[in-house]
PDB file of C-alpha atoms in Angstrom:
ATOM      1  CA  UNK Y  25     121.754  69.446 115.908  1.00 46.00           C
ATOM      2  CA  UNK Y  26     121.918  68.549 112.758  1.00 43.00           C
ATOM      3  CA  UNK Y  27     119.678  65.812 113.267  1.00 40.00           C
ATOM      4  CA  UNK Y  28     116.846  67.860 114.678  1.00 41.00           C
ATOM      5  CA  UNK Y  29     117.139  70.078 111.595  1.00 40.00           C
ATOM      6  CA  UNK Y  30     116.851  67.000 109.636  1.00 43.00           C
ATOM      7  CA  UNK Y  31     114.099  66.160 111.657  1.00 49.00           C
ATOM      8  CA  UNK Y  32     112.075  69.593 110.836  1.00 53.00           C
ATOM      9  CA  UNK Y  33     113.001  69.853 106.797  1.00 50.00           C
ATOM     10  CA  UNK Y  34     111.259  66.275 107.039  1.00 53.00           C
ATOM     11  CA  UNK Y  35     108.162  67.862 109.108  1.00 62.00           C
ATOM     12  CA  UNK Y  36     108.042  70.724 107.011  1.00 62.00           C
ATOM     13  CA  UNK Y  37     108.164  68.442 103.483  1.00 71.00           C
ATOM     14  CA  UNK Y  38     105.396  66.331 104.687  1.00 75.00           C
ATOM     15  CA  UNK Y  39     103.267  69.143 106.048  1.00 76.00           C
ATOM     16  CA  UNK Y  40     103.746  71.396 103.120  1.00 82.00           C
ATOM     17  CA  UNK Y  41     103.480  68.621 100.474  1.00 77.00           C
ATOM     18  CA  UNK Y  42     100.069  69.472  99.028  1.00 80.00           C
ATOM     19  CA  UNK Y  43     100.254  73.270  99.502  1.00 77.00           C
ATOM     20  CA  UNK Y  44     100.828  75.850  97.089  1.00 80.00           C
ATOM     21  CA  UNK Y  45     101.240  79.282  97.937  1.00 81.00           C
ATOM     22  CA  UNK Y  46     101.859  80.984  94.679  1.00 79.00           C
ATOM     23  CA  UNK Y  47     104.824  83.288  93.395  1.00 81.00           C
ATOM     24  CA  UNK Y  48     106.536  85.098  96.048  1.00 83.00           C
ATOM     25  CA  UNK Y  49     105.756  82.924  99.064  1.00 85.00           C
ATOM     26  CA  UNK Y  50     106.944  80.072 100.785  1.00 85.00           C
ATOM     27  CA  UNK Y  51     105.051  77.131 102.866  1.00 86.00           C
ATOM     28  CA  UNK Y  52     105.852  77.268 106.684  1.00 83.00           C
ATOM     29  CA  UNK Y  53     105.291  75.123 109.306  1.00 82.00           C
ATOM     30  CA  UNK Y  54     103.437  77.034 112.333  1.00 82.00           C
ATOM     31  CA  UNK Y  55     103.790  76.001 115.893  1.00 82.00           C
ATOM     32  CA  UNK Y  56     100.524  74.146 115.399  1.00 82.00           C
ATOM     33  CA  UNK Y  57     102.071  71.813 112.933  1.00 81.00           C
ATOM     34  CA  UNK Y  58      99.806  73.665 110.173  1.00 85.00           C
ATOM     35  CA  UNK Y  59     100.918  75.011 107.224  1.00 83.00           C
ATOM     36  CA  UNK Y  60     100.756  78.735 106.691  1.00 85.00           C
ATOM     37  CA  UNK Y  61     102.256  80.692 103.213  1.00 86.00           C
ATOM     38  CA  UNK Y  62     104.374  83.394 104.139  1.00 86.00           C
ATOM     39  CA  UNK Y  63     106.315  85.709 102.067  1.00 88.00           C
ATOM     40  CA  UNK Y  64     109.637  84.253 100.982  1.00 87.00           C
ATOM     41  CA  UNK Y  65     112.592  85.093 103.403  1.00 85.00           C
ATOM     42  CA  UNK Y  66     115.237  85.262 100.887  1.00 84.00           C
ATOM     43  CA  UNK Y  67     115.980  84.662  97.050  1.00 85.00           C
ATOM     44  CA  UNK Y  68     118.267  82.951  95.389  1.00 82.00           C
ATOM     45  CA  UNK Y  69     121.367  85.063  94.358  1.00 76.00           C
ATOM     46  CA  UNK Y  70     121.413  84.155  90.560  1.00 77.00           C
ATOM     47  CA  UNK Y  71     120.898  87.687  88.535  1.00 78.00           C
ATOM     48  CA  UNK Y  72     118.789  87.751  85.554  1.00 84.00           C
ATOM     49  CA  UNK Y  73     116.897  91.112  85.592  1.00 86.00           C
ATOM     50  CA  UNK Y  74     113.939  92.358  85.116  1.00 88.00           C
ATOM     51  CA  UNK Y  75     111.681  95.474  85.246  1.00 92.00           C
ATOM     52  CA  UNK Y  76     108.182  95.419  87.405  1.00 89.00           C
ATOM     53  CA  UNK Y  77     105.145  97.176  86.077  1.00 87.00           C
ATOM     54  CA  UNK Y  78     105.814  99.692  89.131  1.00 86.00           C
ATOM     55  CA  UNK Y  79     109.165 100.832  87.045  1.00 86.00           C
ATOM     56  CA  UNK Y  80     111.376  99.237  89.739  1.00 88.00           C
ATOM     57  CA  UNK Y  81     113.846  97.062  88.291  1.00 88.00           C
ATOM     58  CA  UNK Y  82     114.645  93.381  90.040  1.00 88.00           C
ATOM     59  CA  UNK Y  83     117.118  91.314  90.545  1.00 86.00           C
ATOM     60  CA  UNK Y  84     115.436  88.521  88.771  1.00 89.00           C
ATOM     61  CA  UNK Y  85     111.894  86.863  89.330  1.00 88.00           C
ATOM     62  CA  UNK Y  86     111.905  85.649  92.548  1.00 89.00           C
ATOM     63  CA  UNK Y  87     113.047  89.194  94.146  1.00 89.00           C
ATOM     64  CA  UNK Y  88     109.790  91.207  91.899  1.00 88.00           C
ATOM     65  CA  UNK Y  89     107.534  88.371  93.504  1.00 89.00           C
ATOM     66  CA  UNK Y  90     108.910  88.893  96.918  1.00 88.00           C
ATOM     67  CA  UNK Y  91     108.659  92.475  96.930  1.00 90.00           C
ATOM     68  CA  UNK Y  92     104.984  92.469  95.718  1.00 88.00           C
ATOM     69  CA  UNK Y  93     104.180  89.987  98.740  1.00 88.00           C
ATOM     70  CA  UNK Y  94     105.803  92.172 101.408  1.00 87.00           C
ATOM     71  CA  UNK Y  95     104.239  95.560 100.031  1.00 85.00           C
ATOM     72  CA  UNK Y  96     100.924  93.809  99.253  1.00 83.00           C
ATOM     73  CA  UNK Y  97     101.380  95.547  95.567  1.00 86.00           C
ATOM     74  CA  UNK Y  98     100.243  93.969  92.293  1.00 84.00           C
ATOM     75  CA  UNK Y  99     103.386  93.606  91.044  1.00 88.00           C
ATOM     76  CA  UNK Y 100     103.374  91.948  87.216  1.00 86.00           C
ATOM     77  CA  UNK Y 101     106.539  91.979  85.099  1.00 87.00           C
ATOM     78  CA  UNK Y 102     106.757  94.705  82.548  1.00 86.00           C
ATOM     79  CA  UNK Y 103     109.692  92.821  80.473  1.00 87.00           C
ATOM     80  CA  UNK Y 104     112.856  91.499  81.225  1.00 87.00           C
ATOM     81  CA  UNK Y 105     116.020  93.678  81.486  1.00 86.00           C
ATOM     82  CA  UNK Y 106     116.301  96.751  83.568  1.00 85.00           C
ATOM     83  CA  UNK Y 107     113.579  99.612  83.233  1.00 87.00           C
ATOM     84  CA  UNK Y 108     114.203 102.508  81.363  1.00 80.00           C
ATOM     85  CA  UNK Y 109     114.082 105.816  82.927  1.00 66.00           C
ATOM     86  CA  UNK Y 110     110.584 107.494  83.215  1.00 55.00           C
ATOM     87  CA  UNK Y 111     110.181 111.705  83.062  1.00 48.00           C
ATOM     88  CA  UNK Y 112     109.172 112.663  86.401  1.00 44.00           C
ATOM     89  CA  UNK Y 113     106.481 114.868  84.817  1.00 44.00           C
ATOM     90  CA  UNK Y 114     103.937 112.165  84.627  1.00 45.00           C
ATOM     91  CA  UNK Y 115     105.033 110.455  88.299  1.00 46.00           C
ATOM     92  CA  UNK Y 116     101.823 108.719  89.471  1.00 54.00           C
ATOM     93  CA  UNK Y 117     100.098 110.178  92.523  1.00 72.00           C
ATOM     94  CA  UNK Y 118      97.678 108.763  94.815  1.00 75.00           C
ATOM     95  CA  UNK Y 119      93.818 109.774  94.450  1.00 82.00           C
ATOM     96  CA  UNK Y 120      92.803 111.479  98.048  1.00 84.00           C
ATOM     97  CA  UNK Y 121      90.104 108.703  99.444  1.00 86.00           C
ATOM     98  CA  UNK Y 122      88.384 108.059 102.281  1.00 88.00           C
ATOM     99  CA  UNK Y 123      90.162 104.512 103.762  1.00 89.00           C
ATOM    100  CA  UNK Y 124      87.677 102.446 106.289  1.00 90.00           C
ATOM    101  CA  UNK Y 125      90.023 104.477 109.233  1.00 89.00           C
ATOM    102  CA  UNK Y 126      89.038 107.756 107.964  1.00 88.00           C
ATOM    103  CA  UNK Y 127      85.358 106.324 107.536  1.00 89.00           C
ATOM    104  CA  UNK Y 128      85.471 104.831 111.325  1.00 90.00           C
ATOM    105  CA  UNK Y 129      87.131 107.706 112.457  1.00 88.00           C
ATOM    106  CA  UNK Y 130      84.832 110.326 111.831  1.00 88.00           C
ATOM    107  CA  UNK Y 131      81.745 108.037 112.174  1.00 90.00           C
ATOM    108  CA  UNK Y 132      83.336 107.629 116.382  1.00 90.00           C
ATOM    109  CA  UNK Y 133      83.552 111.464 116.396  1.00 88.00           C
ATOM    110  CA  UNK Y 134      79.692 111.856 115.229  1.00 89.00           C
ATOM    111  CA  UNK Y 135      78.672 109.394 117.954  1.00 90.00           C
ATOM    112  CA  UNK Y 136      80.715 110.819 120.656  1.00 89.00           C
ATOM    113  CA  UNK Y 137      79.377 114.191 120.180  1.00 88.00           C
ATOM    114  CA  UNK Y 138      75.700 113.174 120.067  1.00 88.00           C
ATOM    115  CA  UNK Y 139      76.327 110.808 123.174  1.00 88.00           C
ATOM    116  CA  UNK Y 140      77.321 114.181 125.033  1.00 88.00           C
ATOM    117  CA  UNK Y 141      73.914 115.600 124.037  1.00 86.00           C
ATOM    118  CA  UNK Y 142      72.070 112.532 125.970  1.00 84.00           C
ATOM    119  CA  UNK Y 143      70.030 113.484 128.647  1.00 79.00           C
ATOM    120  CA  UNK Y 144      68.715 110.630 131.480  1.00 79.00           C
ATOM    121  CA  UNK Y 145      65.206 111.027 132.386  1.00 69.00           C
ATOM    122  CA  UNK Y 146      64.516 112.844 136.139  1.00 67.00           C
ATOM    123  CA  UNK Y 147      61.961 112.578 138.362  1.00 73.00           C
ATOM    124  CA  UNK Y 148      59.648 115.021 136.527  1.00 68.00           C
ATOM    125  CA  UNK Y 149      61.295 115.676 133.387  1.00 67.00           C
ATOM    126  CA  UNK Y 150      62.013 113.269 130.394  1.00 73.00           C
ATOM    127  CA  UNK Y 151      65.479 113.222 128.973  1.00 72.00           C
ATOM    128  CA  UNK Y 152      66.503 112.644 125.557  1.00 81.00           C
ATOM    129  CA  UNK Y 153      68.234 109.141 124.425  1.00 86.00           C
ATOM    130  CA  UNK Y 154      70.143 108.905 121.325  1.00 88.00           C
ATOM    131  CA  UNK Y 155      67.737 107.709 118.890  1.00 90.00           C
ATOM    132  CA  UNK Y 156      65.578 110.790 120.133  1.00 90.00           C
ATOM    133  CA  UNK Y 157      68.474 113.115 119.396  1.00 90.00           C
ATOM    134  CA  UNK Y 158      69.182 111.210 116.156  1.00 91.00           C
ATOM    135  CA  UNK Y 159      65.498 112.018 115.089  1.00 93.00           C
ATOM    136  CA  UNK Y 160      65.797 115.431 115.823  1.00 92.00           C
ATOM    137  CA  UNK Y 161      68.959 116.108 113.894  1.00 92.00           C
ATOM    138  CA  UNK Y 162      67.240 113.729 110.910  1.00 93.00           C
ATOM    139  CA  UNK Y 163      64.128 116.122 110.945  1.00 93.00           C
ATOM    140  CA  UNK Y 164      66.227 118.636 110.760  1.00 92.00           C
ATOM    141  CA  UNK Y 165      68.175 118.180 107.973  1.00 93.00           C
ATOM    142  CA  UNK Y 166      65.746 116.081 105.677  1.00 92.00           C
ATOM    143  CA  UNK Y 167      64.272 117.813 102.875  1.00 92.00           C
ATOM    144  CA  UNK Y 168      60.894 116.767 103.383  1.00 91.00           C
ATOM    145  CA  UNK Y 169      61.070 113.312 101.829  1.00 94.00           C
ATOM    146  CA  UNK Y 170      62.032 111.328 104.727  1.00 93.00           C
ATOM    147  CA  UNK Y 171      65.518 110.487 103.806  1.00 92.00           C
ATOM    148  CA  UNK Y 172      69.278 112.021 103.918  1.00 92.00           C
ATOM    149  CA  UNK Y 173      71.391 112.631 100.893  1.00 93.00           C
ATOM    150  CA  UNK Y 174      74.815 112.680 100.552  1.00 90.00           C
ATOM    151  CA  UNK Y 175      74.459 116.738 100.778  1.00 91.00           C
ATOM    152  CA  UNK Y 176      72.080 116.605 104.036  1.00 92.00           C
ATOM    153  CA  UNK Y 177      74.490 114.211 105.711  1.00 91.00           C
ATOM    154  CA  UNK Y 178      77.664 116.588 104.904  1.00 89.00           C
ATOM    155  CA  UNK Y 179      75.268 119.524 106.628  1.00 90.00           C
ATOM    156  CA  UNK Y 180      74.323 117.492 109.577  1.00 90.00           C
ATOM    157  CA  UNK Y 181      77.909 116.739 110.106  1.00 87.00           C
ATOM    158  CA  UNK Y 182      79.242 120.003 109.763  1.00 85.00           C
ATOM    159  CA  UNK Y 183      76.692 120.974 112.296  1.00 83.00           C
ATOM    160  CA  UNK Y 184      79.645 120.404 114.653  1.00 78.00           C
ATOM    161  CA  UNK Y 185      82.563 120.825 112.629  1.00 72.00           C
ATOM    162  CA  UNK Y 186      85.053 121.404 115.301  1.00 69.00           C
ATOM    163  CA  UNK Y 187      84.557 117.987 116.462  1.00 64.00           C
ATOM    164  CA  UNK Y 188      84.340 116.231 113.297  1.00 66.00           C
ATOM    165  CA  UNK Y 189      86.863 117.889 111.137  1.00 70.00           C
ATOM    166  CA  UNK Y 190      89.302 115.436 109.385  1.00 68.00           C
ATOM    167  CA  UNK Y 191      93.138 116.146 109.243  1.00 65.00           C
ATOM    168  CA  UNK Y 192      94.739 113.772 107.234  1.00 67.00           C
ATOM    169  CA  UNK Y 193      96.085 115.988 104.118  1.00 65.00           C
ATOM    170  CA  UNK Y 194      98.211 118.736 104.314  1.00 67.00           C
ATOM    171  CA  UNK Y 195      95.930 120.921 102.160  1.00 70.00           C
ATOM    172  CA  UNK Y 196      92.385 121.975 103.473  1.00 73.00           C
ATOM    173  CA  UNK Y 197      91.170 121.559 100.155  1.00 78.00           C
ATOM    174  CA  UNK Y 198      92.072 117.689 100.064  1.00 77.00           C
ATOM    175  CA  UNK Y 199      90.593 117.407 103.807  1.00 77.00           C
ATOM    176  CA  UNK Y 200      86.912 119.246 102.902  1.00 79.00           C
ATOM    177  CA  UNK Y 201      87.290 116.492  99.683  1.00 82.00           C
ATOM    178  CA  UNK Y 202      87.971 113.519 102.043  1.00 82.00           C
ATOM    179  CA  UNK Y 203      84.965 114.425 104.473  1.00 82.00           C
ATOM    180  CA  UNK Y 204      82.857 114.401 101.815  1.00 86.00           C
ATOM    181  CA  UNK Y 205      83.970 111.234 100.614  1.00 88.00           C
ATOM    182  CA  UNK Y 206      83.754 109.434 104.099  1.00 88.00           C
ATOM    183  CA  UNK Y 207      80.041 111.030 104.190  1.00 88.00           C
ATOM    184  CA  UNK Y 208      79.572 108.962 101.167  1.00 92.00           C
ATOM    185  CA  UNK Y 209      81.090 106.057 102.940  1.00 91.00           C
ATOM    186  CA  UNK Y 210      79.088 106.502 105.857  1.00 91.00           C
ATOM    187  CA  UNK Y 211      75.829 106.289 103.388  1.00 91.00           C
ATOM    188  CA  UNK Y 212      77.138 102.956 101.812  1.00 91.00           C
ATOM    189  CA  UNK Y 213      77.776 101.528 105.268  1.00 89.00           C
ATOM    190  CA  UNK Y 214      74.428 101.016 105.828  1.00 89.00           C
ATOM    191  CA  UNK Y 215      71.957 102.048 102.469  1.00 88.00           C
ATOM    192  CA  UNK Y 216      70.428  98.610 102.500  1.00 89.00           C
ATOM    193  CA  UNK Y 217      68.038  99.552  99.472  1.00 89.00           C
ATOM    194  CA  UNK Y 218      71.173 100.760  97.418  1.00 88.00           C
ATOM    195  CA  UNK Y 219      69.422 104.420  96.579  1.00 91.00           C
ATOM    196  CA  UNK Y 220      72.199 106.692  98.023  1.00 90.00           C
ATOM    197  CA  UNK Y 221      69.992 108.086 100.821  1.00 92.00           C
ATOM    198  CA  UNK Y 222      69.299 107.190 104.184  1.00 93.00           C
ATOM    199  CA  UNK Y 223      65.987 106.617 105.927  1.00 94.00           C
ATOM    200  CA  UNK Y 224      65.827 107.251 109.298  1.00 94.00           C
ATOM    201  CA  UNK Y 225      66.098 103.388 110.241  1.00 94.00           C
ATOM    202  CA  UNK Y 226      69.529 103.233 108.001  1.00 93.00           C
ATOM    203  CA  UNK Y 227      70.708 106.753 109.673  1.00 92.00           C
ATOM    204  CA  UNK Y 228      70.237 105.074 113.166  1.00 92.00           C
ATOM    205  CA  UNK Y 229      72.149 101.840 111.889  1.00 92.00           C
ATOM    206  CA  UNK Y 230      74.800 104.096 110.608  1.00 91.00           C
ATOM    207  CA  UNK Y 231      75.355 105.707 113.912  1.00 92.00           C
ATOM    208  CA  UNK Y 232      74.396 102.873 116.254  1.00 90.00           C
ATOM    209  CA  UNK Y 233      77.161 102.879 118.983  1.00 89.00           C
ATOM    210  CA  UNK Y 234      77.116  98.969 119.350  1.00 87.00           C
ATOM    211  CA  UNK Y 235      77.572  98.727 115.323  1.00 88.00           C
ATOM    212  CA  UNK Y 236      80.825  97.256 114.233  1.00 88.00           C
ATOM    213  CA  UNK Y 237      81.172  98.320 110.360  1.00 88.00           C
ATOM    214  CA  UNK Y 238      82.315  95.122 108.202  1.00 87.00           C
ATOM    215  CA  UNK Y 239      85.892  94.939 106.846  1.00 86.00           C
ATOM    216  CA  UNK Y 240      85.347  94.875 102.990  1.00 88.00           C
ATOM    217  CA  UNK Y 241      88.521  93.843 101.077  1.00 89.00           C
ATOM    218  CA  UNK Y 242      89.040  95.056  96.949  1.00 89.00           C
ATOM    219  CA  UNK Y 243      89.603  92.008  94.580  1.00 87.00           C
ATOM    220  CA  UNK Y 244      91.328  91.617  91.533  1.00 82.00           C
ATOM    221  CA  UNK Y 245      92.477  88.697  89.510  1.00 77.00           C
ATOM    222  CA  UNK Y 246      91.072  86.370  91.649  1.00 79.00           C
ATOM    223  CA  UNK Y 247      93.038  87.897  94.963  1.00 83.00           C
ATOM    224  CA  UNK Y 248      92.032  89.959  97.267  1.00 86.00           C
ATOM    225  CA  UNK Y 249      93.479  93.337  98.742  1.00 87.00           C
ATOM    226  CA  UNK Y 250      93.269  94.964 102.454  1.00 89.00           C
ATOM    227  CA  UNK Y 251      92.118  98.407 102.653  1.00 89.00           C
ATOM    228  CA  UNK Y 252      95.165 100.848 101.678  1.00 87.00           C
ATOM    229  CA  UNK Y 253      96.387  98.470  99.190  1.00 88.00           C
ATOM    230  CA  UNK Y 254      97.723  99.872  95.728  1.00 87.00           C
ATOM    231  CA  UNK Y 255      98.472  98.835  92.219  1.00 84.00           C
ATOM    232  CA  UNK Y 256      99.025 100.647  89.145  1.00 81.00           C
ATOM    233  CA  UNK Y 257      97.495 101.390  85.773  1.00 78.00           C
ATOM    234  CA  UNK Y 258     100.007 102.854  82.931  1.00 77.00           C
ATOM    235  CA  UNK Y 259     101.226 106.255  84.807  1.00 79.00           C
ATOM    236  CA  UNK Y 260      97.787 106.002  87.143  1.00 83.00           C
ATOM    237  CA  UNK Y 261      97.772 104.737  90.602  1.00 86.00           C
ATOM    238  CA  UNK Y 262      94.621 102.717  92.192  1.00 88.00           C
ATOM    239  CA  UNK Y 263      94.139 102.448  95.767  1.00 89.00           C
ATOM    240  CA  UNK Y 264      91.700 100.171  98.096  1.00 90.00           C
ATOM    241  CA  UNK Y 265      89.081 102.223  99.959  1.00 90.00           C
ATOM    242  CA  UNK Y 266      86.409 100.532 101.719  1.00 90.00           C
ATOM    243  CA  UNK Y 267      86.316  97.597  99.100  1.00 89.00           C
ATOM    244  CA  UNK Y 268      86.170  99.510  96.241  1.00 89.00           C
ATOM    245  CA  UNK Y 269      89.241 100.726  93.974  1.00 88.00           C
ATOM    246  CA  UNK Y 270      89.295 104.009  93.417  1.00 87.00           C
ATOM    247  CA  UNK Y 271      92.199 105.694  90.551  1.00 87.00           C
ATOM    248  CA  UNK Y 272      93.651 108.751  89.657  1.00 84.00           C
ATOM    249  CA  UNK Y 273      92.646 109.335  85.876  1.00 80.00           C
ATOM    250  CA  UNK Y 274      95.814 111.248  84.483  1.00 79.00           C
ATOM    251  CA  UNK Y 275      96.491 111.205  80.486  1.00 77.00           C
ATOM    252  CA  UNK Y 276      99.349 109.093  80.089  1.00 74.00           C
ATOM    253  CA  UNK Y 277     101.741 110.900  77.712  1.00 70.00           C
ATOM    254  CA  UNK Y 278     104.633 108.555  77.987  1.00 56.00           C
ATOM    255  CA  UNK Y 279     103.269 105.088  78.762  1.00 48.00           C
ATOM    256  CA  UNK Y 280     104.192 103.356  81.865  1.00 42.00           C
ATOM    257  CA  UNK Y 281     103.610  99.399  81.925  1.00 40.00           C
ATOM    258  CA  UNK Y 282      99.832  98.502  82.227  1.00 40.00           C
ATOM    259  CA  UNK Y 283      98.649  96.259  84.915  1.00 39.00           C
ATOM    260  CA  UNK Y 284      97.331  94.553  81.929  1.00 41.00           C
ATOM    261  CA  UNK Y 285      99.878  94.249  79.337  1.00 40.00           C
ATOM    262  CA  UNK Y 286      97.816  93.116  76.502  1.00 37.00           C
ATOM    263  CA  UNK Y 287      95.786  96.270  77.128  1.00 39.00           C
ATOM    264  CA  UNK Y 288      98.457  98.606  76.329  1.00 41.00           C
ATOM    265  CA  UNK Y 289      98.630  98.944  72.187  1.00 43.00           C
ATOM    266  CA  UNK Y 290     100.709 102.431  72.404  1.00 42.00           C
ATOM    267  CA  UNK Y 291      97.753 104.328  72.059  1.00 48.00           C
ATOM    268  CA  UNK Y 292      95.902 107.183  74.417  1.00 51.00           C
ATOM    269  CA  UNK Y 293      93.335 105.765  75.910  1.00 53.00           C
ATOM    270  CA  UNK Y 294      89.753 107.825  75.545  1.00 58.00           C
ATOM    271  CA  UNK Y 295      88.146 108.563  78.625  1.00 58.00           C
ATOM    272  CA  UNK Y 296      85.398 105.996  78.132  1.00 62.00           C
ATOM    273  CA  UNK Y 297      88.161 103.331  77.904  1.00 61.00           C
ATOM    274  CA  UNK Y 298      89.788 104.404  80.859  1.00 58.00           C
ATOM    275  CA  UNK Y 299      86.043 104.270  82.389  1.00 60.00           C
ATOM    276  CA  UNK Y 300      86.079 100.700  81.361  1.00 64.00           C
ATOM    277  CA  UNK Y 301      89.543  99.761  82.992  1.00 61.00           C
ATOM    278  CA  UNK Y 302      88.922 101.529  86.364  1.00 60.00           C
ATOM    279  CA  UNK Y 303      85.177  99.080  86.264  1.00 61.00           C
ATOM    280  CA  UNK Y 304      87.294  96.035  85.431  1.00 62.00           C
ATOM    281  CA  UNK Y 305      89.041  96.378  88.702  1.00 62.00           C
ATOM    282  CA  UNK Y 306      85.885  96.563  90.781  1.00 57.00           C
ATOM    283  CA  UNK Y 307      83.938  93.641  88.773  1.00 55.00           C
ATOM    284  CA  UNK Y 308      84.951  91.135  91.046  1.00 44.00           C
ATOM    285  CA  UNK Y 309      83.893  93.111  94.152  1.00 47.00           C
ATOM    286  CA  UNK Y 310      82.190  91.039  96.817  1.00 41.00           C
ATOM    287  CA  UNK Y 311      79.406  94.118  97.187  1.00 41.00           C
ATOM    288  CA  UNK Y 312      78.288  93.545  93.657  1.00 36.00           C
ATOM    289  CA  UNK Y 313      74.878  94.023  94.524  1.00 36.00           C
ATOM    290  CA  UNK Y 314      75.576  97.811  94.849  1.00 43.00           C
ATOM    291  CA  UNK Y 315      76.494  98.674  91.123  1.00 39.00           C
ATOM    292  CA  UNK Y 316      75.773 102.339  91.715  1.00 39.00           C
ATOM    293  CA  UNK Y 317      78.586 102.390  94.523  1.00 43.00           C
ATOM    294  CA  UNK Y 318      81.520 101.969  91.545  1.00 43.00           C
ATOM    295  CA  UNK Y 319      79.559 104.791  89.403  1.00 41.00           C
ATOM    296  CA  UNK Y 320      79.498 107.055  92.281  1.00 42.00           C
ATOM    297  CA  UNK Y 321      83.135 106.278  92.725  1.00 42.00           C
ATOM    298  CA  UNK Y 322      84.453 107.007  89.901  1.00 45.00           C
ATOM    299  CA  UNK Y 323      82.496 110.133  89.410  1.00 39.00           C
ATOM    300  CA  UNK Y 324      84.156 111.470  92.651  1.00 40.00           C
ATOM    301  CA  UNK Y 325      87.702 110.664  91.900  1.00 42.00           C
ATOM    302  CA  UNK Y 326      87.322 112.851  88.737  1.00 39.00           C
ATOM    303  CA  UNK Y 327      87.562 116.135  90.802  1.00 37.00           C
ATOM    304  CA  UNK Y 328      91.207 114.663  92.206  1.00 37.00           C
ATOM    305  CA  UNK Y 329      92.996 115.074  89.428  1.00 39.00           C
ATOM    306  CA  UNK Y 330      95.701 117.759  87.540  1.00 35.00           C
TER     307      UNK Y 330
END
């Protein structure tokens, strides 16, 4: 038994010799004998308390980085020692956002509704296929410029409100905002020329049943994060949604540890400075060609606060 364990250690040492996994992770050998970076199973018990940027006290640096790995959050060391108690009046809340799952659910419901209106060709009567039905609705809600903007697309979706209603939040106001945000996410999905409007071809591509929306990730400091990941900027919370960081914008009277400690000089941030900070979160996005997309998201988040 000891010999087998020794062989496993030798194998791991050899396979993982040149693999760097980063803080909070360790190299493990898969069943195929390949290296794989996993969250550390357990940290050494030494105690050197540190305060994380999320306001939580950890036993040591290893525990902080392990928690960051397990939760998918960006957590940095704010300072050595225990965190000081924070007043709850400025506790960070999550912004209302349209996650990829919300967008895909709305899209799926619209497609299902439209498919119920498809009529196959008869012996003497021509039916209506999926494209015909979309063209009918496109002409009905187009204001004459041969394009659908977000308000026109929202009116189209509200045509069958009982089918496409989203209920992810407890209050109706947030659910209505969610639907508006998901309409914007649908436009972004197939807006090839980045004008925040859909031509009929783009409209058709967006709702084509065979189209599988790509999964977009958010980038921050040379790392990528899955949809739904969160990070903290002072007293505000930022969420990765459909490939963009979306943040609340509360005024921080009691400074929480900033993600970028060097930017925390003890002075209150102006609105312009805050917009720059949010923009920094998005500057590494893989889809940088749609620069107006980030501006649109920042505008929408302003409706979320207080």
